[in-house]
Coordinates of C-alpha atoms and ligand atoms in Angstrom, one line a residue:
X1 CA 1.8 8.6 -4.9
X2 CA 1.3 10.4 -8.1
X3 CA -2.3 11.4 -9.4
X4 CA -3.0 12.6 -13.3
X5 CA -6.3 13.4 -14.9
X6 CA -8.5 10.7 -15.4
X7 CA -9.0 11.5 -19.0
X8 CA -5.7 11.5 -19.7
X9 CA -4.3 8.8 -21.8
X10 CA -2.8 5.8 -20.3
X11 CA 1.1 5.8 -20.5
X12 CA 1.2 2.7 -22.7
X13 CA -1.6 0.3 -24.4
X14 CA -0.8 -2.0 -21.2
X15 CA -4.2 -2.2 -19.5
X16 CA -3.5 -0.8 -15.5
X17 CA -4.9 -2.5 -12.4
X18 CA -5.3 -0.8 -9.0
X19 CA -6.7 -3.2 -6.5
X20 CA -7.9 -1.3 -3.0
X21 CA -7.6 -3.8 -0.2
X22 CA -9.9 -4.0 2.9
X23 CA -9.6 -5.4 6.2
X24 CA -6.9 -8.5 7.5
X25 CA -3.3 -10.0 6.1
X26 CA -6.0 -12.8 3.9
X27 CA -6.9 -10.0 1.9
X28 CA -3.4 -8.7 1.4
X29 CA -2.6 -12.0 -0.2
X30 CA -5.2 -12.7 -2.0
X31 CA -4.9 -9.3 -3.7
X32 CA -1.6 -10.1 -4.7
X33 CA -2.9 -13.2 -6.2
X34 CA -5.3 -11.6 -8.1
X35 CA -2.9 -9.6 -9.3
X36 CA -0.9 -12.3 -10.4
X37 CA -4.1 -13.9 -11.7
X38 CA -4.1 -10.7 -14.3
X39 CA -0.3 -10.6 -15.3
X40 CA -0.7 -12.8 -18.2
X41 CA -3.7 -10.8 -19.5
X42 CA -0.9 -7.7 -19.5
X43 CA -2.5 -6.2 -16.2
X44 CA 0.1 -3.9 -14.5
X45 CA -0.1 -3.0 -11.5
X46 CA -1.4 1.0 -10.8
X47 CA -0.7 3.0 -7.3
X48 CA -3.6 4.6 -8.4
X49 CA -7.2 4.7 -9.5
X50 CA -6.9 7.5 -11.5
X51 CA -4.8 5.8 -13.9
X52 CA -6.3 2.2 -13.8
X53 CA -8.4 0.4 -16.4
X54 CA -9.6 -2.0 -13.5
X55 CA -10.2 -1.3 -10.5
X56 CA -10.9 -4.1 -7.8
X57 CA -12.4 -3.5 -4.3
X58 CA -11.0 -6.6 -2.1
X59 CA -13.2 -6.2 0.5
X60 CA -14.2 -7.1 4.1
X61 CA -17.7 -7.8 5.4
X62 CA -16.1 -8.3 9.4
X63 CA -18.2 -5.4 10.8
X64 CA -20.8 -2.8 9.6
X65 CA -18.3 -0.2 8.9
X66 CA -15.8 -2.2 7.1
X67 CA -19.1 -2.8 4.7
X68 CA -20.4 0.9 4.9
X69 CA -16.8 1.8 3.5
X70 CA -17.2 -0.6 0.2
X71 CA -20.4 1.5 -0.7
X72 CA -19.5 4.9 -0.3
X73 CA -15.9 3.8 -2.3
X74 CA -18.2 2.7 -5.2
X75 CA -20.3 5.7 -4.7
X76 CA -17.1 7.6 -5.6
X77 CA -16.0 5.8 -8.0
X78 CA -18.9 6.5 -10.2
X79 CA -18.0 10.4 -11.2
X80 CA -14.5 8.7 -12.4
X81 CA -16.3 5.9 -14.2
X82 CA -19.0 8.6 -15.8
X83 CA -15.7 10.9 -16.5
X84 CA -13.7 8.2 -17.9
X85 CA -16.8 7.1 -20.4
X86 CA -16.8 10.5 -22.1
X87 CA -13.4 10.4 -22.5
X88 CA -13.9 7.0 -24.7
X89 CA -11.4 5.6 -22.0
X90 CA -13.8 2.6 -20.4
X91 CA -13.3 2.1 -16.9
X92 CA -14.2 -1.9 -15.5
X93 CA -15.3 -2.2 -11.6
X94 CA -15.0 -5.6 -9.5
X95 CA -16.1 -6.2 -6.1
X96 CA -13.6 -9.0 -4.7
X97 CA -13.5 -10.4 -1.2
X98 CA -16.0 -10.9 1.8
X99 CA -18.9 -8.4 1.1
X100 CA -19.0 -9.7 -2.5
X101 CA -19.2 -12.7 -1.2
X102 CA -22.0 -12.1 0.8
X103 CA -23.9 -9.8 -1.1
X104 CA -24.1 -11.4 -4.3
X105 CA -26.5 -10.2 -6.9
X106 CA -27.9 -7.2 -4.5
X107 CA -24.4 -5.6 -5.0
X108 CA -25.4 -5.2 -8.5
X109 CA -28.3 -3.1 -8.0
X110 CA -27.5 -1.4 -4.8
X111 CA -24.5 -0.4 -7.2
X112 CA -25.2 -0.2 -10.6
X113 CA -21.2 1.3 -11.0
X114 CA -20.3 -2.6 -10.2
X115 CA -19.3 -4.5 -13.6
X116 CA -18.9 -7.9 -11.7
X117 CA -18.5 -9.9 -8.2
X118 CA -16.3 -12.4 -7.3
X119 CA -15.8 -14.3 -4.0
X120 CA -13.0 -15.2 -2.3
X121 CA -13.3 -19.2 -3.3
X122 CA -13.3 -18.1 -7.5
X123 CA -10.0 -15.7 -7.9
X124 CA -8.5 -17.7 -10.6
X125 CA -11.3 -17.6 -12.7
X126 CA -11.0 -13.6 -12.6
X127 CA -9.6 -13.6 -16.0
X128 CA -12.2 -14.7 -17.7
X129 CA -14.7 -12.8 -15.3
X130 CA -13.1 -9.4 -16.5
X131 CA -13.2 -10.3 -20.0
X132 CA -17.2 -11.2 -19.9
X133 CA -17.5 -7.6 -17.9
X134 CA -15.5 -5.9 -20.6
X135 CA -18.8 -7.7 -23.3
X136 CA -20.9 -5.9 -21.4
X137 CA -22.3 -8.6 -19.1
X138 CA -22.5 -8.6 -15.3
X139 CA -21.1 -11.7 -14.0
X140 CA -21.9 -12.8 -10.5
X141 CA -18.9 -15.7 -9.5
X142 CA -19.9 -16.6 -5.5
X143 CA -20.5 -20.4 -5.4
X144 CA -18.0 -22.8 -3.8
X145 CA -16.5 -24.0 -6.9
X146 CA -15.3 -27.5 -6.7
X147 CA -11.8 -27.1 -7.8
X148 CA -9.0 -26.1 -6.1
X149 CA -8.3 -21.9 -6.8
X150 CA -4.9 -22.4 -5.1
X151 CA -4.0 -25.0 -8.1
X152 CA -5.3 -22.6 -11.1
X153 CA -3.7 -19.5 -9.9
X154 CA -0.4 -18.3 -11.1
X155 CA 2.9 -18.0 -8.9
X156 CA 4.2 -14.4 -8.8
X157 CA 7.4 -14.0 -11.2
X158 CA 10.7 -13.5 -9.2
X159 CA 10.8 -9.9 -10.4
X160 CA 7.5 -9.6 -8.2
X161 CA 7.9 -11.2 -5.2
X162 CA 11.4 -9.0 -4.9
X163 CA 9.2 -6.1 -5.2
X164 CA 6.6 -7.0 -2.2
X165 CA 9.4 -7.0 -0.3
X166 CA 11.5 -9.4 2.7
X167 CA 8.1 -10.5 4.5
X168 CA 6.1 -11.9 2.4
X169 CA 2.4 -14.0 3.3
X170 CA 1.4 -17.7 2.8
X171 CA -2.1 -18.6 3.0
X172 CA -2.2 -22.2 4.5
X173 CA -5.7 -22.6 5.4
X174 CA -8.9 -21.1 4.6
X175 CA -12.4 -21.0 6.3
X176 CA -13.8 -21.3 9.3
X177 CA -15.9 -24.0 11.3
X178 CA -16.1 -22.9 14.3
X179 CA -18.9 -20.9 14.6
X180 CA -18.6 -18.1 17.0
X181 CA -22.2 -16.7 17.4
X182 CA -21.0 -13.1 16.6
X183 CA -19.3 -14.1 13.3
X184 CA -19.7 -13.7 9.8
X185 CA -16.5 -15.7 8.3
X186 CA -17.7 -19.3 8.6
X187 CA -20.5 -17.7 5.9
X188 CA -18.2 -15.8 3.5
X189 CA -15.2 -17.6 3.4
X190 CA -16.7 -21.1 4.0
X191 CA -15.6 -24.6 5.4
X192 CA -12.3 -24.9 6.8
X193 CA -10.0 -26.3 4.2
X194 CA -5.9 -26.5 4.7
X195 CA -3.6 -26.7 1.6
X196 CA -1.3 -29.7 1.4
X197 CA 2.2 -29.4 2.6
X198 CA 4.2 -30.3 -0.1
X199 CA 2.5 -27.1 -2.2
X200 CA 3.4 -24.9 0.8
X201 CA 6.8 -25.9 1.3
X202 CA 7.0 -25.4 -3.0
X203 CA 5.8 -22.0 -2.7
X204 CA 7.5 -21.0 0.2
X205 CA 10.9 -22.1 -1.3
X206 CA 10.3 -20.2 -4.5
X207 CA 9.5 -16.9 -1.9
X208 CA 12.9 -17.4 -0.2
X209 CA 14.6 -17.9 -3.6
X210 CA 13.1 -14.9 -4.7
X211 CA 14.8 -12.8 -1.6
X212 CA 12.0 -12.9 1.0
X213 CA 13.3 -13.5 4.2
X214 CA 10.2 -13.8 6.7
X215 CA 7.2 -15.9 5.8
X216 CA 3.7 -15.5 7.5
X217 CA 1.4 -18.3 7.7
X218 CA -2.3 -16.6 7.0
X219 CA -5.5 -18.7 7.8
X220 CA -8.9 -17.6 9.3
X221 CA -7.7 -20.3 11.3
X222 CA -4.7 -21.1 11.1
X223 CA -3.5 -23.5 13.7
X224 CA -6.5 -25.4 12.6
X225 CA -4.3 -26.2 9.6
X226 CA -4.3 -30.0 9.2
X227 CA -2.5 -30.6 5.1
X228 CA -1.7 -34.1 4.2
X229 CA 2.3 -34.4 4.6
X230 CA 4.4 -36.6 1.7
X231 CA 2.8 -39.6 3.3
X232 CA -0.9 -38.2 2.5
X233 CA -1.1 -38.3 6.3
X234 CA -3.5 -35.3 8.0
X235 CA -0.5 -32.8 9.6
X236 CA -0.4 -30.5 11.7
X237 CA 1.0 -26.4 11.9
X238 CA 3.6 -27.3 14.5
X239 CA 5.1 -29.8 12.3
X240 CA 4.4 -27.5 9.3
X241 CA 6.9 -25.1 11.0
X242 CA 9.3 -27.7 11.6
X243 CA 9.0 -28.8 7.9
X244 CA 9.9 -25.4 7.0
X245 CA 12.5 -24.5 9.6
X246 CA 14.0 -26.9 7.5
X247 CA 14.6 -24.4 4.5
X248 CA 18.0 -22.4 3.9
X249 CA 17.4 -19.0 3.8
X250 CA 14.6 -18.9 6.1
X251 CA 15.1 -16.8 8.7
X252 CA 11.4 -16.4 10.3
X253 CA 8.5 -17.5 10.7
X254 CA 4.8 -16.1 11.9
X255 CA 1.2 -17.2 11.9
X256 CA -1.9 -15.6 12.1
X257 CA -4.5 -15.9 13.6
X258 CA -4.8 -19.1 16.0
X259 CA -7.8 -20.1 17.9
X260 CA -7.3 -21.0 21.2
X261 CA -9.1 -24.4 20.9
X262 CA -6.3 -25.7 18.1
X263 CA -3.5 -24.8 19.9
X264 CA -1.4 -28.3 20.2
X265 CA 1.6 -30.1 21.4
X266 CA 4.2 -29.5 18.1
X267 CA 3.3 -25.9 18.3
X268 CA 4.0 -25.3 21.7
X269 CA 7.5 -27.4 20.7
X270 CA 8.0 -25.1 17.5
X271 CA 7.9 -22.3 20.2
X272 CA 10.2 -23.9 22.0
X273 CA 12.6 -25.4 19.4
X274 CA 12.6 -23.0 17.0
X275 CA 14.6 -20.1 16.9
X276 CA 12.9 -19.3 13.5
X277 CA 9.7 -19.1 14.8
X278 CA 9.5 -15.3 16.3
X279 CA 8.5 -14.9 20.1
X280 CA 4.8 -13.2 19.4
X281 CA 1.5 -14.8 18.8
X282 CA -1.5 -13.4 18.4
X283 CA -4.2 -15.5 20.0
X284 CA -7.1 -14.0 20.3
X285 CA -9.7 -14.3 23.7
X286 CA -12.4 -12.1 22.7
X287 CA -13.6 -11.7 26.2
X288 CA -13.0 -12.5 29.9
X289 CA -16.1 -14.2 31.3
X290 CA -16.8 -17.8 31.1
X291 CA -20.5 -16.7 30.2
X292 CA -19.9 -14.6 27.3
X293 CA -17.2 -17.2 26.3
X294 CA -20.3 -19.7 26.0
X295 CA -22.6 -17.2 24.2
X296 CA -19.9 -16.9 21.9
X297 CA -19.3 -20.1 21.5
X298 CA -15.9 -20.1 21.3
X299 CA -15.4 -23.4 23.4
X300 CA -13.0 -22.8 25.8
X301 CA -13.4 -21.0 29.4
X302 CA -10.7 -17.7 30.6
X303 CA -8.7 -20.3 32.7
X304 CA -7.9 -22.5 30.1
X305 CA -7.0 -19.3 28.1
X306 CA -4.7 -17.9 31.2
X307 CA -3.1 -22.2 31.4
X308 CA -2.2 -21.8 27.4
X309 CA -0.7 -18.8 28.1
X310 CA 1.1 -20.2 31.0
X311 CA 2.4 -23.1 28.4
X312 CA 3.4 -21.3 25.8
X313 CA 5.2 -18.6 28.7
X314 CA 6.7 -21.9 29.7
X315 CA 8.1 -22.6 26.1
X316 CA 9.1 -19.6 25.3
X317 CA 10.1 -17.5 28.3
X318 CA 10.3 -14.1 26.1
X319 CA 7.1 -14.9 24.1
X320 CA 5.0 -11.4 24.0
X321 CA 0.9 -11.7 22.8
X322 CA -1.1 -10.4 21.0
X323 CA -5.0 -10.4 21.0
X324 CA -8.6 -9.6 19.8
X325 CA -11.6 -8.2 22.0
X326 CA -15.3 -7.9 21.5
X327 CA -16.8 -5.3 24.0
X328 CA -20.5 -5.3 24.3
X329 CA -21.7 -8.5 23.1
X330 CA -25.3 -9.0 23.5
X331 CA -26.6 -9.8 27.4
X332 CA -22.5 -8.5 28.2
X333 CA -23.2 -6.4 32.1
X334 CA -20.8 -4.7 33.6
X335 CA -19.5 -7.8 35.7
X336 CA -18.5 -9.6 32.5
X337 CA -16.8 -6.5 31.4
X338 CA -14.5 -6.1 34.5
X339 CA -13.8 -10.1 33.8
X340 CA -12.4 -9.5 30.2
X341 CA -10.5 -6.3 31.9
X342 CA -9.1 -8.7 34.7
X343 CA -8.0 -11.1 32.1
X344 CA -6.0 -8.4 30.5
X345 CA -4.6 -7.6 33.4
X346 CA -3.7 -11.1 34.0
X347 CA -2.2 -11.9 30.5
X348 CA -0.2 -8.9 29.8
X349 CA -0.5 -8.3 26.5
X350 CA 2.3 -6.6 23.7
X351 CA -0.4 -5.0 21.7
X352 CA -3.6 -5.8 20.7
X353 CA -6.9 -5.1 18.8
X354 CA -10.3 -4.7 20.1
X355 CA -14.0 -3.6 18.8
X356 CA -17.0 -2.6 19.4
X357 CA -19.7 -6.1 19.0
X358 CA -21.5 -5.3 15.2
X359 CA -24.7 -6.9 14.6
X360 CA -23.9 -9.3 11.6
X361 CA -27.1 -10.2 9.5
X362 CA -27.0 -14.3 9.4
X363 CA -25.0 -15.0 12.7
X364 CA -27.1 -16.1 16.1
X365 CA -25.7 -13.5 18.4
X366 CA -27.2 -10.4 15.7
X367 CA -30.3 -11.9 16.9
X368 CA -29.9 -11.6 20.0
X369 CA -33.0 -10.0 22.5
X370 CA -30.7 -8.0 24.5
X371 CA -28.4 -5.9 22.8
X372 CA -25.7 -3.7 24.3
X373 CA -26.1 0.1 24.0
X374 CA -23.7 1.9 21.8
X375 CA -22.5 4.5 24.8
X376 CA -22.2 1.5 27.5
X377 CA -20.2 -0.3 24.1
X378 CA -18.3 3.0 23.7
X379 CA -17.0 3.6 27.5
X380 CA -16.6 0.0 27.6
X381 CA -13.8 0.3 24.8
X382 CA -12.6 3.5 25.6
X383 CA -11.7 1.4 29.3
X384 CA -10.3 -1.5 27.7
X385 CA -8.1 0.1 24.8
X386 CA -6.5 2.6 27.8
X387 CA -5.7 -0.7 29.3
X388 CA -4.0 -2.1 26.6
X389 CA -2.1 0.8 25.2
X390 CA -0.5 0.9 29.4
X391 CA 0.3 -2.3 28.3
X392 CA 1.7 -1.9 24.9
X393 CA 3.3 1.0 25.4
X394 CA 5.0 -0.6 29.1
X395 CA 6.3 -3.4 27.0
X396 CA 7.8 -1.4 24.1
X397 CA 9.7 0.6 26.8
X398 CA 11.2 -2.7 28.4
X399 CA 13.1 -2.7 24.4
X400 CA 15.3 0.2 25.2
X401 CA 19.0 -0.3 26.2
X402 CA 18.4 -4.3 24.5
X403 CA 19.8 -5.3 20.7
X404 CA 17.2 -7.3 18.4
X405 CA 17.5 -8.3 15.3
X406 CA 15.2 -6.3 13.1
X407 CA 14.0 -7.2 9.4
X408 CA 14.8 -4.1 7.0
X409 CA 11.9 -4.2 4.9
X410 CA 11.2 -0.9 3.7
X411 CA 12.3 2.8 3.5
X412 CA 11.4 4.9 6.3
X413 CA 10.4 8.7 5.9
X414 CA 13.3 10.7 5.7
X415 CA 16.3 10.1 3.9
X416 CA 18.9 7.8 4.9
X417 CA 16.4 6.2 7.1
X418 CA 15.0 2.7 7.0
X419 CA 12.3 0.8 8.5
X420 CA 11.7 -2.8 9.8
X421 CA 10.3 -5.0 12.3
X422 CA 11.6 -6.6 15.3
X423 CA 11.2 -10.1 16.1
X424 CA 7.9 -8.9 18.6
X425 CA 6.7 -7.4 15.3
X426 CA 7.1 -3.9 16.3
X427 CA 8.2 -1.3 13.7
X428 CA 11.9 -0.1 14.4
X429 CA 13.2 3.3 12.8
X430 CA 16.6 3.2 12.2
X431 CA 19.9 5.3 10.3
X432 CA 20.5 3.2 7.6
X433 CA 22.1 2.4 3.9
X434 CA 19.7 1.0 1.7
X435 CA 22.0 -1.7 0.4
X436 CA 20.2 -3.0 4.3
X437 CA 17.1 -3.2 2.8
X438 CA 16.0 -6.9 3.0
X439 CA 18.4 -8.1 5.4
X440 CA 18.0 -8.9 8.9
X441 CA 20.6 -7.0 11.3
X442 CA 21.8 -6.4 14.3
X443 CA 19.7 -3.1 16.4
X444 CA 20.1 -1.1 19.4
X445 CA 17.1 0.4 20.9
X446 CA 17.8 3.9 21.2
X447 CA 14.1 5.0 22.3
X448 CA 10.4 3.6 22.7
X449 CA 7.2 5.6 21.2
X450 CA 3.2 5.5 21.0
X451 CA 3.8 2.9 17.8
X452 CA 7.2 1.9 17.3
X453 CA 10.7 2.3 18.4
X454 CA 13.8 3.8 16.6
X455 CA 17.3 2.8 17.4
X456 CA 21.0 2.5 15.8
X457 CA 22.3 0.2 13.5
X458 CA 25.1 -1.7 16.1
X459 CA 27.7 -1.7 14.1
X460 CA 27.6 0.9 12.1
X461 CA 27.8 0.5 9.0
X462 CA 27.8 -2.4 6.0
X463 CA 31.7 -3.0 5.9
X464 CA 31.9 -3.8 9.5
X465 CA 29.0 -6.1 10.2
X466 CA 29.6 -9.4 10.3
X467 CA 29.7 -11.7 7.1
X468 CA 26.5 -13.5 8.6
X469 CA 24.4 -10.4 9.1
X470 CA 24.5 -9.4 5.5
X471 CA 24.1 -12.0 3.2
X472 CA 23.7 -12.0 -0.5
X473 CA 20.4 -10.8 -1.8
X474 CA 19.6 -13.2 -4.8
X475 CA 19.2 -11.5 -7.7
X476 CA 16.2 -11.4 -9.7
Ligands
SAM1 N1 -10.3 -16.5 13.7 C1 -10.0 -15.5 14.6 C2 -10.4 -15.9 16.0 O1 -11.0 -16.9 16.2 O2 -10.1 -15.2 16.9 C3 -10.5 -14.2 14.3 C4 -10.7 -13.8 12.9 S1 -11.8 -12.4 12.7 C5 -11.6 -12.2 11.0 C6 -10.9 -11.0 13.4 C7 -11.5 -10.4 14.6 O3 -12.6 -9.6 14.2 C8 -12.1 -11.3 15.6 O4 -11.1 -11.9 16.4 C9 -13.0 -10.5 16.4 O5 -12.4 -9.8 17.5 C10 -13.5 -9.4 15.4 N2 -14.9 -9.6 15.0 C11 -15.4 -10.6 14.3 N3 -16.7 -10.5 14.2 C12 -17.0 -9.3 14.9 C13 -18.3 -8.6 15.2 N4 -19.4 -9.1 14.7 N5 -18.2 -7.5 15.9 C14 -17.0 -7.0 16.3 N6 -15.8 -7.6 16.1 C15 -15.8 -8.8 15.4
SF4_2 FE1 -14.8 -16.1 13.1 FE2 -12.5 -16.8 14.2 FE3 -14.7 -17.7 15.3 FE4 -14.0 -18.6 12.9 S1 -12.9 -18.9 14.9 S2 -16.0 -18.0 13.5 S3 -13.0 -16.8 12.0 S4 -14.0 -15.5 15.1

């Protein structure tokens, strides 16, 4: 990454944008669509800050850190903005994403560095947003607007989407009704809504046409995702896979991240049927005791967790999981904690995420009479994450000695090297040529590490793999 004064001039008269993104694969995407959403105003793109004209905070309101973060960025970002004024080179500062959402007005006088605010729901009026900033007003853009962002905001260019890379994001759904007591998405992001098929099978065939290779359904919650089909019928995700199985050129498919509750027949047959869709799911539990499960409201009990598991094991034999855990939620003893460690045990699980409970202003459980104490919360997820990296790190040694097919999406660190992901969504290391890069291929697993694996190509080298290993890149 390369750095230059911030007085310095800009390269060009081409305004640059550097968009900083926080917290899950949602925000990923929707930073790239705000990007796009800027390309017709002559927005580049900027790796850094330093040389940016805009600069966007996407940001993520999931616990109290992720929000502390936002505030001391912007705290920073006010030398650079002061700097940048005396060097009659103006500097324009949005807050994007969840915390903007939620926040509103405050943010603009908690920080008076923020030029505007814009929530999730409003990206493709960010055009015009920028431009009212760039007068000198402060525009606030939170409410649910009636039409339908997804229909106003620009595709990416071929040229673009090449760039991102092989694996590329779809968002599918959005919002949340559910309702779990401890969270804060059903607030910032809103009602569940789930794009219509037809647009997603569009946009997913101008991504494969482009060169991507892997597509990865996003939605708060995504197996909740019920577009109309062609008919104007509800669907449903498991036929959504089907639907685009369907499409040359595809050669994976993901989603993230499912809620137990919406799990269904078609997906469990997409598991089964589809050697596009990869063996990994994350499916979240949160916790191991039926009681905390209630207080949580996430409306399902740890046996009818372990019996989905069981289906989906049933499936999909090789299937490895993924999940999400909340230690110390309020009235959590240590009898419910050994439950949630039990379960883990019980599951098995590839790899996983888990957190401390944060206190959420607007959800029920932040209300809560009998909260957890941070050093019970803190031995409580030291216990847990030693579980789960035994786990993780058990299953990424059962890889060595087997062949996968690995996605080569990227450069690794030293020359000559490249970098994918295997079907279980680990990251493989691998002695490559970079005409590789975006193809899938053929890997031995030479050796299993904390994070990732690293292995050989297994056949050595471009001329001798087989013709169906390596096709043709489009070009751009
Ligand atoms: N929709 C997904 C589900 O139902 O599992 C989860 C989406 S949420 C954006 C991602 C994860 O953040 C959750 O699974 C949960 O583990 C964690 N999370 C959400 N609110 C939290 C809170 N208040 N404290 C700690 N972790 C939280
Ligand atoms: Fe939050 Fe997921 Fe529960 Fe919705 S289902 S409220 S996104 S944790």
């Amino acid at each position: 990454m390369t750095s230059r004064h911030p007085s310095a001039p800009a390269d060009s008269n081409t305004p640059k944008l550097f968009i900083k993104t926080y917290g899950c694969q949602m925000n990923v995407y929707d930073s790239d669509r705000m990007s796009d959403a800027l390309a017709p105003k002559g927005f580049e793109a900027s790796t850094t800050p330093d040389a940016a004209d805009l600069i966007i905070l996407n940001t993520c309101h999931i616990r109290e850190k992720a929000a502390e973060k936002v505030y001391s960025e912007l705290g920073r970002l006010r030398a650079l903005k002061e700097e940048r004024l005396k060097a009659g080179r103006p500097l324009t500062i949005g807050v994007a994403g969840c915390v903007a959402q939620a926040e509103g007005e405050e943010m603009l006088s908690r920080a008076p560095v923020v030029d505007f605010v814009v929530g999730p729901q409003a990206y493709h009026r960010l055009p015009q947003l920028v431009e009212r900033a760039r007068d000198g007003e402060r525009p606030v853009e939170t409410d649910f607007p009636t039409e339908d962002k997804f229909e106003h905001l620009p595709q990416a260019t071929k040229q673009v989407t090449l760039k991102r890379g092989p694996a590329a994001f779809l968002t599918v759904q959005e919002g949340c009704d559910k309702f779990c007591t401890f969270c804060v998405v059903p607030y910032t992001r809103g009602a569940e809504t789930s794009r219509p098929m037809a647009r997603l099978l569009d946009e997913a065939r101008a991504l494969v046409d482009a060169g991507v290779r892997e597509i990865t359904l996003l939605g708060q919650n995504v197996n909740a995702w019920h577009g109309e089909d062609a008919g104007g019928t509800a669907s449903n995700l498991g036929k959504l896979l089907f639907a685009l199985a369907e499409i040359d050129g595809v050669d994976r498919l993901r989603y993230t991240t499912s809620h137990p509750r919406d799990m269904h027949d078609e997906l469990f047959a997409a598991h089964r049927d589809l050697d596009k869709v990869m063996p990994y799911l994350h499916l979240p539990v949160q916790a191991g005791s039926d009681r905390i499960l209630k207080a949580m409201n996430r409306q399902h009990t740890a046996d009818e967790y372990r019996a989905l598991v069981d289906k989906l094991r049933d499936a999909r034999p090789d299937i490895a999981l993924s999940g999400d855990f909340i230690v110390g939620f309020p009235g959590e003893t240590d009898e419910d904690f050994e439950a949630t460690l039990q379960l883990v045990r019980d599951v098995g699980y590839a790899q996983a995420y888990s957190f401390k409970y944060s206190q959420r202003p607007g959800t029920p459980a932040a209300t809560h009479d009998v909260q957890v104490e941070e050093d019970v919360k803190a031995e409580r997820l030291a216990r847990l994450q030693a579980l789960l990296n035994d786990q993780a790190r058990a299953f990424n040694a059962t890889m060595v000695g087997r062949t996968m097919d690995v996605l080569l999406d990227r450069k690794g660190k030293r020359a000559g090297q490249l970098a994918g992901r295997s079907p279980y969504l680990q990251a493989v290391h691998l002695d490559a040529p970079d005409a590789l890069q975006g193809h899938v291929v053929p890997v031995r697993i030479d050796a299993a590490h904390a994070n990732s694996l690293s292995g050989s190509l297994l056949h050595g080298d471009t001329a001798a793999m087989p013709a169906t290993a390596v096709p043709e890149l489009p070009v751009a």
